[in-house]
Structures are given as C-alpha cells and as structure tokens.
Coordinates of C-alpha atoms (C1' of nucleotides) in Angstrom, one line a residue:
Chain O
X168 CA 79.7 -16.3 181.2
X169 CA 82.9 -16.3 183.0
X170 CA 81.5 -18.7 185.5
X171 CA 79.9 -22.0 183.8
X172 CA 78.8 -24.4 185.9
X173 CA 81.2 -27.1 184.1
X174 CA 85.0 -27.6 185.2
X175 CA 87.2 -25.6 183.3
X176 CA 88.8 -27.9 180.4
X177 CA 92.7 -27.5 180.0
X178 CA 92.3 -25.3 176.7
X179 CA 90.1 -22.7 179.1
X180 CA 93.0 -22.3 181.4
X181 CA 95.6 -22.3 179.5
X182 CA 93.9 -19.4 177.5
X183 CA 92.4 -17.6 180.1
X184 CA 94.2 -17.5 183.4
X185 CA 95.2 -14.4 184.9
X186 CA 98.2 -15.5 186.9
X187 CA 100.0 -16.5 183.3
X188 CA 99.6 -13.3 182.5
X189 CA 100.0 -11.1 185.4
X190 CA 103.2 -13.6 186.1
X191 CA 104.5 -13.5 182.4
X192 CA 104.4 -9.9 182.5
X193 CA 105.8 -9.1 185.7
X194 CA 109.1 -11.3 184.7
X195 CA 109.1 -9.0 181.3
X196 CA 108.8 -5.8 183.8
X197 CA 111.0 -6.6 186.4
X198 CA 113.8 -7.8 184.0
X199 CA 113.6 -4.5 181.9
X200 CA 114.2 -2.6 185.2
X201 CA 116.2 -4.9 187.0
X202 CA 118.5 -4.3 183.6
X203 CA 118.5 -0.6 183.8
X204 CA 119.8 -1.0 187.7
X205 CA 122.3 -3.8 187.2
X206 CA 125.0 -1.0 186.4
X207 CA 124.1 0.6 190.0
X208 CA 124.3 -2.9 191.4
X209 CA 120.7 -2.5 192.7
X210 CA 117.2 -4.5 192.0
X211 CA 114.3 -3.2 191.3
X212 CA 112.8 -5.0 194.5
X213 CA 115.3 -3.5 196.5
X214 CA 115.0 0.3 195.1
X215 CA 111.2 -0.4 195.3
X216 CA 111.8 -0.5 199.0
X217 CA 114.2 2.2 199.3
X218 CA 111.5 4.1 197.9
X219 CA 108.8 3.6 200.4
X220 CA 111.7 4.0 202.9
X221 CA 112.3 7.9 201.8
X222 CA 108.8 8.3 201.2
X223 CA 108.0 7.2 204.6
X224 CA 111.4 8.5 206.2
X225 CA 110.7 5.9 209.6
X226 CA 109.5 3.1 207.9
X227 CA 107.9 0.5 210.2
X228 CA 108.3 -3.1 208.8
X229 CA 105.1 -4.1 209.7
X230 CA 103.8 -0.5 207.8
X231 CA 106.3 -1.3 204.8
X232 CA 104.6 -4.6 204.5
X233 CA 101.0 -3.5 204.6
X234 CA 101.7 -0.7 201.8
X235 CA 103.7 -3.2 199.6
X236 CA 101.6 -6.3 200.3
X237 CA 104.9 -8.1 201.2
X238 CA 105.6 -10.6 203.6
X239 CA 106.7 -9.8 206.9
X240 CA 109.5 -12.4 206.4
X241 CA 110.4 -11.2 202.5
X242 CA 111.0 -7.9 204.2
X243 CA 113.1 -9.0 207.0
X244 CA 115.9 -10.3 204.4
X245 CA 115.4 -8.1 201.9
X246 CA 116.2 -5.1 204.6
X247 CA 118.7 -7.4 206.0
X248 CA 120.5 -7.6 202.9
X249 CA 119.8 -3.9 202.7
X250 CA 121.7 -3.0 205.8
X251 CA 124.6 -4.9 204.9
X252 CA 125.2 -2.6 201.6
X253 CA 125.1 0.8 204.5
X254 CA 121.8 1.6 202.6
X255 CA 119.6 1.2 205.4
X256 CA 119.9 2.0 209.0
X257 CA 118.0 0.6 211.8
X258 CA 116.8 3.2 215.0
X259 CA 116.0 2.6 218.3
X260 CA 112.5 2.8 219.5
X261 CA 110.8 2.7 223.0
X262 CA 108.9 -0.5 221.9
X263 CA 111.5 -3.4 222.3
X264 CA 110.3 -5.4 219.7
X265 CA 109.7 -2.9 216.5
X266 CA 112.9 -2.1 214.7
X267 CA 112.2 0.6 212.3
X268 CA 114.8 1.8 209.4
X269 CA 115.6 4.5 207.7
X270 CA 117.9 5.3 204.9
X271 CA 120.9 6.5 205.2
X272 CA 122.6 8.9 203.4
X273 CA 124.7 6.5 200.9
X274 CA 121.2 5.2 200.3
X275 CA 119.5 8.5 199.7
X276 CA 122.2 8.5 197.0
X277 CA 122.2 5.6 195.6
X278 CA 118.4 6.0 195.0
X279 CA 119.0 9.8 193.6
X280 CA 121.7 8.5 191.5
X281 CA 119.2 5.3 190.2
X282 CA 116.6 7.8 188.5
X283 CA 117.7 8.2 185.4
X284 CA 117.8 4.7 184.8
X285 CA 114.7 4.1 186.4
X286 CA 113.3 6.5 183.9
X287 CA 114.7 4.7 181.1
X288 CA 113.0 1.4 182.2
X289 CA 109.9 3.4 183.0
X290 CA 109.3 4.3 179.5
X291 CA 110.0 0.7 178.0
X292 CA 107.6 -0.3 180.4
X293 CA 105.2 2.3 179.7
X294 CA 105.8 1.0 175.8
X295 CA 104.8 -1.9 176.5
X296 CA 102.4 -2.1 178.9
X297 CA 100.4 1.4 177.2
X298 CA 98.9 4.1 179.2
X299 CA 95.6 2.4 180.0
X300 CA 96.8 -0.7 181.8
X301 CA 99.2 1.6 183.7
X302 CA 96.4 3.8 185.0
X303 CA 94.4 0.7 185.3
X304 CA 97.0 -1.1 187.7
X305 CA 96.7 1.6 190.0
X306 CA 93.3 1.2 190.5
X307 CA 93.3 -1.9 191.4
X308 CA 95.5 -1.6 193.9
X309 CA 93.5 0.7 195.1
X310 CA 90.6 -2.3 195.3
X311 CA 92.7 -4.2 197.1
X312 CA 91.2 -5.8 200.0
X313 CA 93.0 -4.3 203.2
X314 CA 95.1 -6.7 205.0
X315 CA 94.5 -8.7 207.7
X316 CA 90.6 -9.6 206.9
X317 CA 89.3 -12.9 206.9
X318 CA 87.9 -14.3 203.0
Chain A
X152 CA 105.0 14.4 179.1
X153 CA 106.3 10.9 180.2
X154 CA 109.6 12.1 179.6
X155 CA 110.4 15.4 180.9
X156 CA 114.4 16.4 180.8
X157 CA 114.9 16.8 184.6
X158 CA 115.6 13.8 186.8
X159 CA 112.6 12.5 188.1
X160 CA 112.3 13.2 191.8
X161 CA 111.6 10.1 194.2
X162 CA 107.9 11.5 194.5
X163 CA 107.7 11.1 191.4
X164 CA 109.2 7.8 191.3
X165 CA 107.1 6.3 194.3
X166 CA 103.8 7.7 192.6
X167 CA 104.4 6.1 189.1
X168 CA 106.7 2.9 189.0
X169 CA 105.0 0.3 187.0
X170 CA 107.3 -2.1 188.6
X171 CA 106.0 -1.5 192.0
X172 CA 102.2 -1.9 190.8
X173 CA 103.2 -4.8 188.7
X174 CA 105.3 -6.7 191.7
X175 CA 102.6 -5.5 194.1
X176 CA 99.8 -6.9 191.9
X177 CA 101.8 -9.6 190.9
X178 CA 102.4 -11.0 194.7
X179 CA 98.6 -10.7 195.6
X180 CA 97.4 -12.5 192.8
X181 CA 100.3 -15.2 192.8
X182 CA 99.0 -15.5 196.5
X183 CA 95.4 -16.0 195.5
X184 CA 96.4 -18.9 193.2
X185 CA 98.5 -20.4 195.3
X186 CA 96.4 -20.6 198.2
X187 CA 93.4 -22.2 196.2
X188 CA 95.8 -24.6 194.8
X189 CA 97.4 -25.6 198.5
X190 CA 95.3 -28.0 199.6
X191 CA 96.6 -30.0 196.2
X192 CA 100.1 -29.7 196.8
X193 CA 100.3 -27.8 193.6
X194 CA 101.9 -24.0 193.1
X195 CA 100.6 -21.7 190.2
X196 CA 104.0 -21.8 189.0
X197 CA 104.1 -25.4 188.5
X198 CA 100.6 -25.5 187.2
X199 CA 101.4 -22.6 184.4
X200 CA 104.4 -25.4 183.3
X201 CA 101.9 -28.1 183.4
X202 CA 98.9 -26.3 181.3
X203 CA 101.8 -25.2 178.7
X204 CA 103.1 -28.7 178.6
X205 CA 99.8 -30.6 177.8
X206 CA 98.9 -27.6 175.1
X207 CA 102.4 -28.6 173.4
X208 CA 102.2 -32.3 173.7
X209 CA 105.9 -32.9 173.5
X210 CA 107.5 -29.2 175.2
X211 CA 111.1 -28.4 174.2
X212 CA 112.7 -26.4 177.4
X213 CA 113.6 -23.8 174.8
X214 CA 110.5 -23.3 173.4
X215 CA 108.0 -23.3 176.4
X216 CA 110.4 -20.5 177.5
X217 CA 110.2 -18.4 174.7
X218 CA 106.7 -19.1 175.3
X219 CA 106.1 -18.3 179.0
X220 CA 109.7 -15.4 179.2
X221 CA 111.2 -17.6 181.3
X222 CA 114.7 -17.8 181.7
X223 CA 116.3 -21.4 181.0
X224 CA 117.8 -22.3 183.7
X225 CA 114.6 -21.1 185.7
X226 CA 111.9 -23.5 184.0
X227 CA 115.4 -26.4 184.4
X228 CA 115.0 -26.2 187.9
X229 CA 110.9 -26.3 187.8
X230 CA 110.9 -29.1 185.5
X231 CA 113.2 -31.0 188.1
X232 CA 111.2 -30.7 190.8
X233 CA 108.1 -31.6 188.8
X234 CA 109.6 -35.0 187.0
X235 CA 110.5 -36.2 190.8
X236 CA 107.3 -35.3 192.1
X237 CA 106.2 -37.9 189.0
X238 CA 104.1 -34.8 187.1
X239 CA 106.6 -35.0 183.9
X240 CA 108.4 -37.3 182.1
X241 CA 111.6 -37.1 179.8
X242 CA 111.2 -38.4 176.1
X243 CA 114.1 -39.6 174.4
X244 CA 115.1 -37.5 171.5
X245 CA 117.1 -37.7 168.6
X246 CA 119.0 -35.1 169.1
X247 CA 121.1 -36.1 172.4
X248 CA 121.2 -32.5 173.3
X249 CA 117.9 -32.3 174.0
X250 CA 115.5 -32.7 177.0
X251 CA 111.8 -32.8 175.6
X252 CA 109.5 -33.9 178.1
X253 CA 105.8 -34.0 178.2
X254 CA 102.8 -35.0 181.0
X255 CA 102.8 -38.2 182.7
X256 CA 99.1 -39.7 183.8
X257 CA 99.5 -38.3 186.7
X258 CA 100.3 -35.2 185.6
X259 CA 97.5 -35.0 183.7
X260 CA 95.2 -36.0 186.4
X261 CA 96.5 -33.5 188.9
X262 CA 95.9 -30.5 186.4
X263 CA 92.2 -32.0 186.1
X264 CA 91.5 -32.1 189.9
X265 CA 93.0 -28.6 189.9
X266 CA 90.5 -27.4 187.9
X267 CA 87.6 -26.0 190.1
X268 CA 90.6 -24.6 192.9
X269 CA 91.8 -22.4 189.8
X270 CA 88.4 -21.7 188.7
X271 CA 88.0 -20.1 192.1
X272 CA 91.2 -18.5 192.6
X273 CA 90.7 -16.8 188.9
X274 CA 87.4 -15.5 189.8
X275 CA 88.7 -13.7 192.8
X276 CA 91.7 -12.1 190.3
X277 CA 89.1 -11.1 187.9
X278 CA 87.5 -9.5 190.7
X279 CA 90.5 -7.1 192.1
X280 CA 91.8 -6.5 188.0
X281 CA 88.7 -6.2 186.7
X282 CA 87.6 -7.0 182.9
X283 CA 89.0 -4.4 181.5
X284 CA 92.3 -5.2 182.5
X285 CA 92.5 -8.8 181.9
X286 CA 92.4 -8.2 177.8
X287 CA 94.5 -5.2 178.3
X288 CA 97.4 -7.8 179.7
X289 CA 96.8 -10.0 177.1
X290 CA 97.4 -7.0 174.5
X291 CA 100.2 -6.1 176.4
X292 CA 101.6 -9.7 176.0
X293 CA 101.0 -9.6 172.4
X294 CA 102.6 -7.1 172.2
X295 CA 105.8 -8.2 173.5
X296 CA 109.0 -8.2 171.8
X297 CA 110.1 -11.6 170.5
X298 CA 113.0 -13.1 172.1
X299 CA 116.7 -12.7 171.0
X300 CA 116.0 -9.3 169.3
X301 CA 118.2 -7.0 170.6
X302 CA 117.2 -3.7 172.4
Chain Y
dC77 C1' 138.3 -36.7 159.8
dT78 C1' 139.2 -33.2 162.9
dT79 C1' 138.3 -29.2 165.1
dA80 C1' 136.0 -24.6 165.8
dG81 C1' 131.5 -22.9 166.6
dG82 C1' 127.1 -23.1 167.7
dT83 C1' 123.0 -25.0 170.2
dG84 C1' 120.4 -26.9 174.1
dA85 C1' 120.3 -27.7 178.6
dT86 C1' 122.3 -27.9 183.4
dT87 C1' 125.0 -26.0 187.4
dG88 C1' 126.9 -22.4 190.6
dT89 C1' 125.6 -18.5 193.0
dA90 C1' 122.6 -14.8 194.6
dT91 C1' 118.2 -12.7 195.5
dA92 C1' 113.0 -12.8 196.2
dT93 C1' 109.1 -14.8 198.0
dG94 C1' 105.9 -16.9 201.4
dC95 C1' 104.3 -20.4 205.1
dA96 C1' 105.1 -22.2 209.5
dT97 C1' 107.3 -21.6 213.6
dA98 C1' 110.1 -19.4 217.2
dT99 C1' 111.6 -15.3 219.9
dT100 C1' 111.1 -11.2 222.3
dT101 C1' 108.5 -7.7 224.2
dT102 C1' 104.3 -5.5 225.4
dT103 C1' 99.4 -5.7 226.9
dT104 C1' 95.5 -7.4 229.1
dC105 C1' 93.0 -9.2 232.5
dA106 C1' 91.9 -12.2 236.2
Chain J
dT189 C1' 101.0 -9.0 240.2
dG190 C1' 101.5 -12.7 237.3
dA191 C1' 100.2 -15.5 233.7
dA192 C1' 97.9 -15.6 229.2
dA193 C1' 97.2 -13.3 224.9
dA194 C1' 98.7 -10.3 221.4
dA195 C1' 102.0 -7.9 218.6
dA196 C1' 106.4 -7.2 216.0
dT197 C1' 110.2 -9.4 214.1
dA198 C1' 113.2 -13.0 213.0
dT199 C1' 114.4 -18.0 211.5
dG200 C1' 113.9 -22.5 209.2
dC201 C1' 112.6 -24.3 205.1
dA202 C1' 111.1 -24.7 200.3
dT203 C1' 110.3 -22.7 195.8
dA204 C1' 111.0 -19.2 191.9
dT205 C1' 113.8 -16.4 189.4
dA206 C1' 117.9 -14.9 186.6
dC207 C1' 122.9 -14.2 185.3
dA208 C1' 127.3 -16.3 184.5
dA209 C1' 129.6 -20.2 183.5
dT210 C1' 129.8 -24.9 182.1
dC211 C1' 128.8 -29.3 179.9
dA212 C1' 127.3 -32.2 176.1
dC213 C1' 126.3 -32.7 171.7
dC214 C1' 125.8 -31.4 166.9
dT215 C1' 127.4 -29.2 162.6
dA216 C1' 130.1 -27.0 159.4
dA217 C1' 134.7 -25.6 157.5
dG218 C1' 139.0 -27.1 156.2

DNA sequence: CTTAGGTGATTGTATATGCATATTTTTTCA
DNA sequence: TGAAAAAATATGCATATACAATCACCTAAG
C-alpha cells in the first residue's frame, strides 16, 4: 500500500514525504533551542557536542562521529570553531594521527550554565512534538543501521 | 515530571534532548534522500521547493515559507540557485515588490524523473521511523504554531 | 503631493553539513 | 625492511540555514 507499482505523482510526494517533515520540523526544533542559547552565545549543534564531549570526557572524533551520525568533516570545523571559543581542548595521544578533545573547564561552564535554557526549549519542544514522538525518536535511533555497512 | 525545579544535570541533558534525536535523525534521513536523488543532480532541499512550487502554481517567497518554516532569506538563496540551474522561473507581478515564481518545463520534468529515486529513498525512511512515527510528525506539524505569533 | 511606515525580498555575515580529496601516521605483509 | 594498504583527520568546495541590515516598492496620513 505504501509501495504501488506506479511512479509516485507530484500530489503523493508532496503529501507524503518524510524528509518534508522530518526537515520542517527539525528547523522548528533547532530554532526554538537555538533561541533559548543565543543569550549564552551558543548553538544548539555546538552544545549537542559539548554534551557528548562531557559525557564521553576523551572524546575521539571518529567515536563522536559514529554516536552523532555526523560527518567526519562537520566535526572537524565544528570542534575547530569550538577550540577557538577555549571550550574545547585538544590532548596528545601516542597515535600521531588521532587528536582527541576534551572540554575544558570554561566549557564545562558554559554547558552547566546553558541548562536552564536548555530546559526551557526542552519543554516547548516537548509541547510540540508530544511525548509519543519523543519516545518514538529514540527508538529509531536505536534502529539505526550501524555505520560503516554497505546498503 | 518533565519539569522538575533543579537544574537538569548534563546526564540528564545527553539522555533526553529532542534536539539531538531530531538533528541526529534529521541528518540520516536528509542523507538517505540525498543520496537516492545524486545520480540526478537534484538535493532533497531543492526538490521539497520544487514539489511546493508545482502544488502552488504561482509560489509567493513569503508564502511557501510560512508554508515550509523556512526563513526568507534561506528559501532567497535556494530559489537562486534553482532559476540558474533553469528549474524556476520569475513571473512578473503587479506588485513590483514581489518575486512570484513558479516551474519551468524543465523543472517539471526533473521532479517527474525524480520520482522512483524518492520513492526509494522514502521507503528506506519509513523503514528506520517506522509508521507510527510518520503520522505522529505530521500531527506534530499540524500542530505548529502559526507564524508571527508571538511566544 | 509628499513623506512616514509598512511590506516583500535580497544581501552581508556566520555556522552547519556532507562529498571528494589530500595529508599524516600507523599497520600489514611480501 | 620497505612499500602498499588502511586509518584518522583535515581541506577544498558547494549547499543549507538563519539573523541583522538593507533595498525597493507600496500605502496611508497629513
């Protein structure tokens, strides 16, 4: 039923596609926070990675990427840009070609300083988007296909 | 429940953020489109602005934001690169202030070839989202507050 | 009529995103 | 050991996105 044999007419697309939605309402989302922040002169794409940062407390690019489905190169400038504000720090490693990051303590700050307003976009969020698509999110990122497999 | 007093703690703010899910989901199945659309030349993006411009007829920048959240000066830039690449045309207008535009042949032709590649692309989203989510986002979108209201 | 606002769209600037490619370093294996 | 393959990041380039400011035009107030 969701897969007729005929090519999809205009009117089927326009009222059907996923990306529209998912695309629509990511732009809603992301403004909402990205509002909440400005004050703290942070994004929410930035504090998301600040985030997995702390979480992970030596965060491995490549790792950061794999648990955000990010581009390796998205991350580069996003921590480059990241550095320059003294948020992030890089540290040596024995391995010549990894440089992992970890926050530092203006950035542990910054982040513990960002929750309340995170919590005030989380709840217009939450209004909008309703408890079951919430829940609902998270498990499909938890059916997300693992990285790196072929089709 | 949502709301207690404290400040939420990062845990708490790494386990929940709907921005992270939303981005996260958001980027996979941006990628999904956009790959199935490649091999046209094509980017979900543009195609969303196409599919809304042959449902209006005759789009009005202002409207077929308030119609897609987009920000102005966003879809000004999309439409640009689309009218050189000969997908949309300008209309003259009455009003000298505005820019209506609408599909060109060609435009029209490339959204019909890119039928089947989005076909594809939208079963694999359906498959990571699932049903149950698809109409929740379109609830969610429905739900939406209308433009220009403010908080 | 003339000007003060208002409306519709574009431009300046900054960030985010991803593909293709390059760079550097480590591993592997012949 | 020495070159080829692999791995981890970074760079070049193009697009998407939004806020702030601007430009062009219309409209209403006087």
């Amino acid at each position: 039923m969701t897969t007729p044999k005929t090519k999809p007419s205009i009117d089927t697309i326009a009222a059907e596609c996923l990306a529209v939605r998912m695309r629509m309402l990511n732009r809603v989302v992301t403004n909402i926070y990205d509002d909440a922040l400005r004050p703290l002169g942070l994004k929410v794409s930035q504090m998301n990675i600040l985030v997995a940062t702390a979480k992970m407390g030596m965060a491995r690019p490549a790792e950061v990427c794999h648990r955000l489905h990010l581009d390796a190169s998205t991350l580069s400038r996003n921590v480059e840009r990241m550095k320059a504000r003294g948020w992030l720090e890089v540290v040596p490693d024995e391995d010549g070609r990894a440089q992992p990051f970890r926050l530092t303590a203006q950035g542990r700050k910054l982040l513990q300083k960002a929750a309340p307003a995170w919590q005030k976009a989380q709840r217009k969020a939450r209004a909008i988007l309703g408890d079951e698509i919430a829940e609902g999110l998270k498990d499909a990122i938890g059916r997300l296909p693992s990285e790196g497999l072929p089709e």
